[in-house]
PDB file of C-alpha atoms in Angstrom:
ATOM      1  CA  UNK A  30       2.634  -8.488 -26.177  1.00 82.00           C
ATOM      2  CA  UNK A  31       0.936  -5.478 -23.649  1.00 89.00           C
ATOM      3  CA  UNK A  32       2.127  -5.405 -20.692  1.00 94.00           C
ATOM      4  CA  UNK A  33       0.432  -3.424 -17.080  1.00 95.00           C
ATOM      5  CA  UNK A  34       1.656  -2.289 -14.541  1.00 95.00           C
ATOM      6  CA  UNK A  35      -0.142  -1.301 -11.405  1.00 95.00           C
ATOM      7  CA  UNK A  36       0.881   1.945  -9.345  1.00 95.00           C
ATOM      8  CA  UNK A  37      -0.215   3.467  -6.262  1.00 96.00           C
ATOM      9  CA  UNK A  38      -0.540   0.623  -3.495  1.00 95.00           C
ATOM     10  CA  UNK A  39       0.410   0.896   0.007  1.00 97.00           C
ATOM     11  CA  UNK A  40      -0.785   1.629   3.715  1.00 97.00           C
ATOM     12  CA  UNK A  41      -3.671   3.493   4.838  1.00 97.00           C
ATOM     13  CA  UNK A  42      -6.096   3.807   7.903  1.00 97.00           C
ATOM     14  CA  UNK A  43      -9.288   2.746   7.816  1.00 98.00           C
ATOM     15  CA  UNK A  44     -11.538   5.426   6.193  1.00 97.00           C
ATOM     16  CA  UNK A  45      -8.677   6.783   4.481  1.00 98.00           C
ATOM     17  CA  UNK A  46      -8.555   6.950   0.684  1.00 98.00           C
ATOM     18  CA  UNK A  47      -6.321   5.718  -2.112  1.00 98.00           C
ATOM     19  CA  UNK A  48      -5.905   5.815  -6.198  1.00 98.00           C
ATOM     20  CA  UNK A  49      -4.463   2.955  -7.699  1.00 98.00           C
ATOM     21  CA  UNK A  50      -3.105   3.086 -11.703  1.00 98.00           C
ATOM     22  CA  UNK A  51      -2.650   0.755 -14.386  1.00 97.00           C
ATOM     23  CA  UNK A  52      -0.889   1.821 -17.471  1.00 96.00           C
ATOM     24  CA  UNK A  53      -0.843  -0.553 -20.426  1.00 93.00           C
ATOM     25  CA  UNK A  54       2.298  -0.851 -23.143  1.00 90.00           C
ATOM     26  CA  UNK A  55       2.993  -2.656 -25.554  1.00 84.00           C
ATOM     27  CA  UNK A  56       2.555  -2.044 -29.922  1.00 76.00           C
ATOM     28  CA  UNK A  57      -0.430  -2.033 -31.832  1.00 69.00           C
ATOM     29  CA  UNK A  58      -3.055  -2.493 -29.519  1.00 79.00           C
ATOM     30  CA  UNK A  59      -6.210  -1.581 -29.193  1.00 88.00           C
ATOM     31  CA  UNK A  60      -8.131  -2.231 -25.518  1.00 91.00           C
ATOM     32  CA  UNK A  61     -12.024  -3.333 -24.590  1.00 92.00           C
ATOM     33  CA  UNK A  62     -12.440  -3.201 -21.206  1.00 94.00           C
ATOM     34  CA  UNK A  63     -10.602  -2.632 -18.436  1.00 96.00           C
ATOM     35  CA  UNK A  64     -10.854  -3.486 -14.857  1.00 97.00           C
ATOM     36  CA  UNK A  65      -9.785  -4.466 -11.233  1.00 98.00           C
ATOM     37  CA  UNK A  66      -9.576  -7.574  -9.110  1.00 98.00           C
ATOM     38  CA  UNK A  67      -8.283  -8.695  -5.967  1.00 98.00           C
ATOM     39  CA  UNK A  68      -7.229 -11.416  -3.726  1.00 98.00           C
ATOM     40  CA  UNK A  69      -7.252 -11.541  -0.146  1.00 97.00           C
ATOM     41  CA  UNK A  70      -4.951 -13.564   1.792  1.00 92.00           C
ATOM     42  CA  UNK A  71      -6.803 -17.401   2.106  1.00 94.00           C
ATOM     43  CA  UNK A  72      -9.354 -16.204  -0.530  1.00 96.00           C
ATOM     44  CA  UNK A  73     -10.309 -16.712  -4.143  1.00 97.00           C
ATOM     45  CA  UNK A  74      -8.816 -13.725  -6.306  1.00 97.00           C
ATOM     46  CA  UNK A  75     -12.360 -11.388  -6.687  1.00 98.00           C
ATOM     47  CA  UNK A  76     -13.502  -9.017  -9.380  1.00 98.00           C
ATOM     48  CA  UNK A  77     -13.996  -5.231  -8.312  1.00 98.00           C
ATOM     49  CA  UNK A  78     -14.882  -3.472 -11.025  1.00 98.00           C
ATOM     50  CA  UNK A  79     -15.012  -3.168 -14.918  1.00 98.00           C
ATOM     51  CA  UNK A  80     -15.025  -0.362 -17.385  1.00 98.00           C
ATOM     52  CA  UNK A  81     -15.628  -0.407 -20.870  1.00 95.00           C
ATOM     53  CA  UNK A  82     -14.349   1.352 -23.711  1.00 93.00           C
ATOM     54  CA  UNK A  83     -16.902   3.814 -23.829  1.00 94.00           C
ATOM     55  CA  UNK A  84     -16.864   4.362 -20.022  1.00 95.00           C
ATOM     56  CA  UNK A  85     -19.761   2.227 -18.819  1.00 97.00           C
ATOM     57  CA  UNK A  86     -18.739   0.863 -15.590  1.00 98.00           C
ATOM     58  CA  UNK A  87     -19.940  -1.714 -13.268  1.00 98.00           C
ATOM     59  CA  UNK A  88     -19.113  -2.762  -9.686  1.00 98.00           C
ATOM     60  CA  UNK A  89     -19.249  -5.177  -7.196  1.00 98.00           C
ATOM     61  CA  UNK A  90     -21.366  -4.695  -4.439  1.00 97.00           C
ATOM     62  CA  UNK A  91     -19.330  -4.426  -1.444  1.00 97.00           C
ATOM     63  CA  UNK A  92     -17.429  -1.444  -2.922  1.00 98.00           C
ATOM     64  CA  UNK A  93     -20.123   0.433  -4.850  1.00 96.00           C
ATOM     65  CA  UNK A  94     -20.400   3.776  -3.560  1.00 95.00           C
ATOM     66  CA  UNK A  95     -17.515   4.083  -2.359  1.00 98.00           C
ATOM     67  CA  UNK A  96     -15.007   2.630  -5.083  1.00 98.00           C
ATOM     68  CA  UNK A  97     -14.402   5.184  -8.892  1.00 98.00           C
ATOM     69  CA  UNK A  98     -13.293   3.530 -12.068  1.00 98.00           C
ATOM     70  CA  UNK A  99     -12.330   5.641 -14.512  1.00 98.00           C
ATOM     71  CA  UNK A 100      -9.425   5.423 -18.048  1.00 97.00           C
ATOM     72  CA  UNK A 101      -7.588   7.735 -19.956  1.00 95.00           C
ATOM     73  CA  UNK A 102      -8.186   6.080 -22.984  1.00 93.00           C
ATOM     74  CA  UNK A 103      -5.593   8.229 -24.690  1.00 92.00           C
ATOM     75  CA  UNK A 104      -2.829   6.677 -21.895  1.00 93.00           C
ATOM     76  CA  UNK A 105      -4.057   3.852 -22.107  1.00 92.00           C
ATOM     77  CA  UNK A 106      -4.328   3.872 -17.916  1.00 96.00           C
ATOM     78  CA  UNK A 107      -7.165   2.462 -15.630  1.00 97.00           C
ATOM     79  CA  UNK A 108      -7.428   4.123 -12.713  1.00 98.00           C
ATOM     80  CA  UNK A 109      -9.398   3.334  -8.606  1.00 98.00           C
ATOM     81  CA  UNK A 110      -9.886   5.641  -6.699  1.00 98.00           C
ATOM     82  CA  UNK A 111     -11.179   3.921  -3.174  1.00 98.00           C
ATOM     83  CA  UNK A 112     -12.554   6.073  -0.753  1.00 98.00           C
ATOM     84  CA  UNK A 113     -14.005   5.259   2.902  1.00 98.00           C
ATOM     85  CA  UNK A 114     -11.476   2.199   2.954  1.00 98.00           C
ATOM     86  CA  UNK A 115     -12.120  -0.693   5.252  1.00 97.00           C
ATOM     87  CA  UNK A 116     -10.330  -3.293   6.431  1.00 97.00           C
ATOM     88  CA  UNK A 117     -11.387  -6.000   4.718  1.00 96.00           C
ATOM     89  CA  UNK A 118     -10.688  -3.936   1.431  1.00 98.00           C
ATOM     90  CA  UNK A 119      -6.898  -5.167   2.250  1.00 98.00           C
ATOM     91  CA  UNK A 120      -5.859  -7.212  -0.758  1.00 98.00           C
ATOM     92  CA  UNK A 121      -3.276  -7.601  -3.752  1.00 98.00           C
ATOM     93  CA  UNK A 122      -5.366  -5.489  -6.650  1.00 98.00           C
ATOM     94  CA  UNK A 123      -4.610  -6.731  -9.913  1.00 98.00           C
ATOM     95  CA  UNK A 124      -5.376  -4.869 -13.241  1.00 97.00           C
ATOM     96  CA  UNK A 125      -7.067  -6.955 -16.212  1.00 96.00           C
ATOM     97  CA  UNK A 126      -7.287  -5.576 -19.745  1.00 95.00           C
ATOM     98  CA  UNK A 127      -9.370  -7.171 -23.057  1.00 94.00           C
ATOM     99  CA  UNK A 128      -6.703  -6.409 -25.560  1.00 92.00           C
ATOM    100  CA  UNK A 129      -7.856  -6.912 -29.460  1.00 90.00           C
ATOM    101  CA  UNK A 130      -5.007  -8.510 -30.643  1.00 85.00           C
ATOM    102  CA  UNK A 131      -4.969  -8.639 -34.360  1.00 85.00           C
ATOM    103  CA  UNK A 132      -7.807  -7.078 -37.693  1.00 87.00           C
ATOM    104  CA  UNK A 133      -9.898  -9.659 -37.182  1.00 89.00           C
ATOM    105  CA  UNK A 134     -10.977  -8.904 -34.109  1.00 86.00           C
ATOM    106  CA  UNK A 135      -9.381 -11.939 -31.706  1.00 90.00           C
ATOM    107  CA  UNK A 136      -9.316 -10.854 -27.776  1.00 90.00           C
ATOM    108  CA  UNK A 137      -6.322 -12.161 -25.193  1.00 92.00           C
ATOM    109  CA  UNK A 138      -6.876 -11.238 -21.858  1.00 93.00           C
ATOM    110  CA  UNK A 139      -3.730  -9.634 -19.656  1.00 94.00           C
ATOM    111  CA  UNK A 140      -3.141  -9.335 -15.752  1.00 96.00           C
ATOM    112  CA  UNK A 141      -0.968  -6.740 -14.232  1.00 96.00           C
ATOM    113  CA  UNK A 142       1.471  -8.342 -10.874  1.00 96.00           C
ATOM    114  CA  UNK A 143      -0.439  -6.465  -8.675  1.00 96.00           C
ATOM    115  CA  UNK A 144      -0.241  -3.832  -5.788  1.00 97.00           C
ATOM    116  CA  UNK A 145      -0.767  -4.106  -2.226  1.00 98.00           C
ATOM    117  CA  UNK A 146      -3.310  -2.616  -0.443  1.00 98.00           C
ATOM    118  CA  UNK A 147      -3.446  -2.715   3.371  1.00 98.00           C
ATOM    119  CA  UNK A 148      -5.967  -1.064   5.760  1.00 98.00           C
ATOM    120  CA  UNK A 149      -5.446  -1.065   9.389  1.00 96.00           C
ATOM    121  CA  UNK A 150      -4.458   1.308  11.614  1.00 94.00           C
TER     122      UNK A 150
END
């Protein structure tokens, strides 16, 4: 069983900047990629960004440019740093991790409870 837990939510103004974590635990994993979602309030739940193993990342559109995913491999942490945040970047972010389970190479996919992120000022 892994577990993550997301870090680093709160309050900030508009154009103001934040750095959310995810740490994975567990024993005997080993992770593929890692990445964010969220969910607005009255909206479907929304991926944000993906990282790979190897550090190849991806991102949706409306925060490219001004969204950073990055791991610690090591720590087995995801981190986002948002920049130049927005008001309609306000949203529970939730951490997702493809975790190999077992030798043979079987995947289960794992969600973090989410942190709150609100923009306004």
């Amino acid at each position: 069983q892994v577990q993550l837990v997301e870090s680093g939510g709160g309050l900030v103004q508009p154009g103001g900047s934040l750095r959310l974590s995810c740490a994975a635990s567990g024993r005997g994993f080993s992770i593929n990629a890692m990445g964010w979602y969220r969910q607005a309030p009255g909206k479907e739940r929304e991926w944000v960004a993906t990282i790979t193993r190897g550090g190849t990342t991806n991102y949706a559109d409306s925060v490219k440019d001004r969204f950073i995913i990055s791991r610690d491999n090591a720590k087995n942490t995801v981190y986002l740093q948002m920049t130049t945040l927005k008001a309609e970047d306000t949203a529970v972010y939730y951490c997702n991790a493809d975790v190999i389970i077992n030798k043979y190479g079987n995947t289960h996919n794992y969600w973090g409870q989410g942190t709150q992120v609100t923009v306004s000022s």
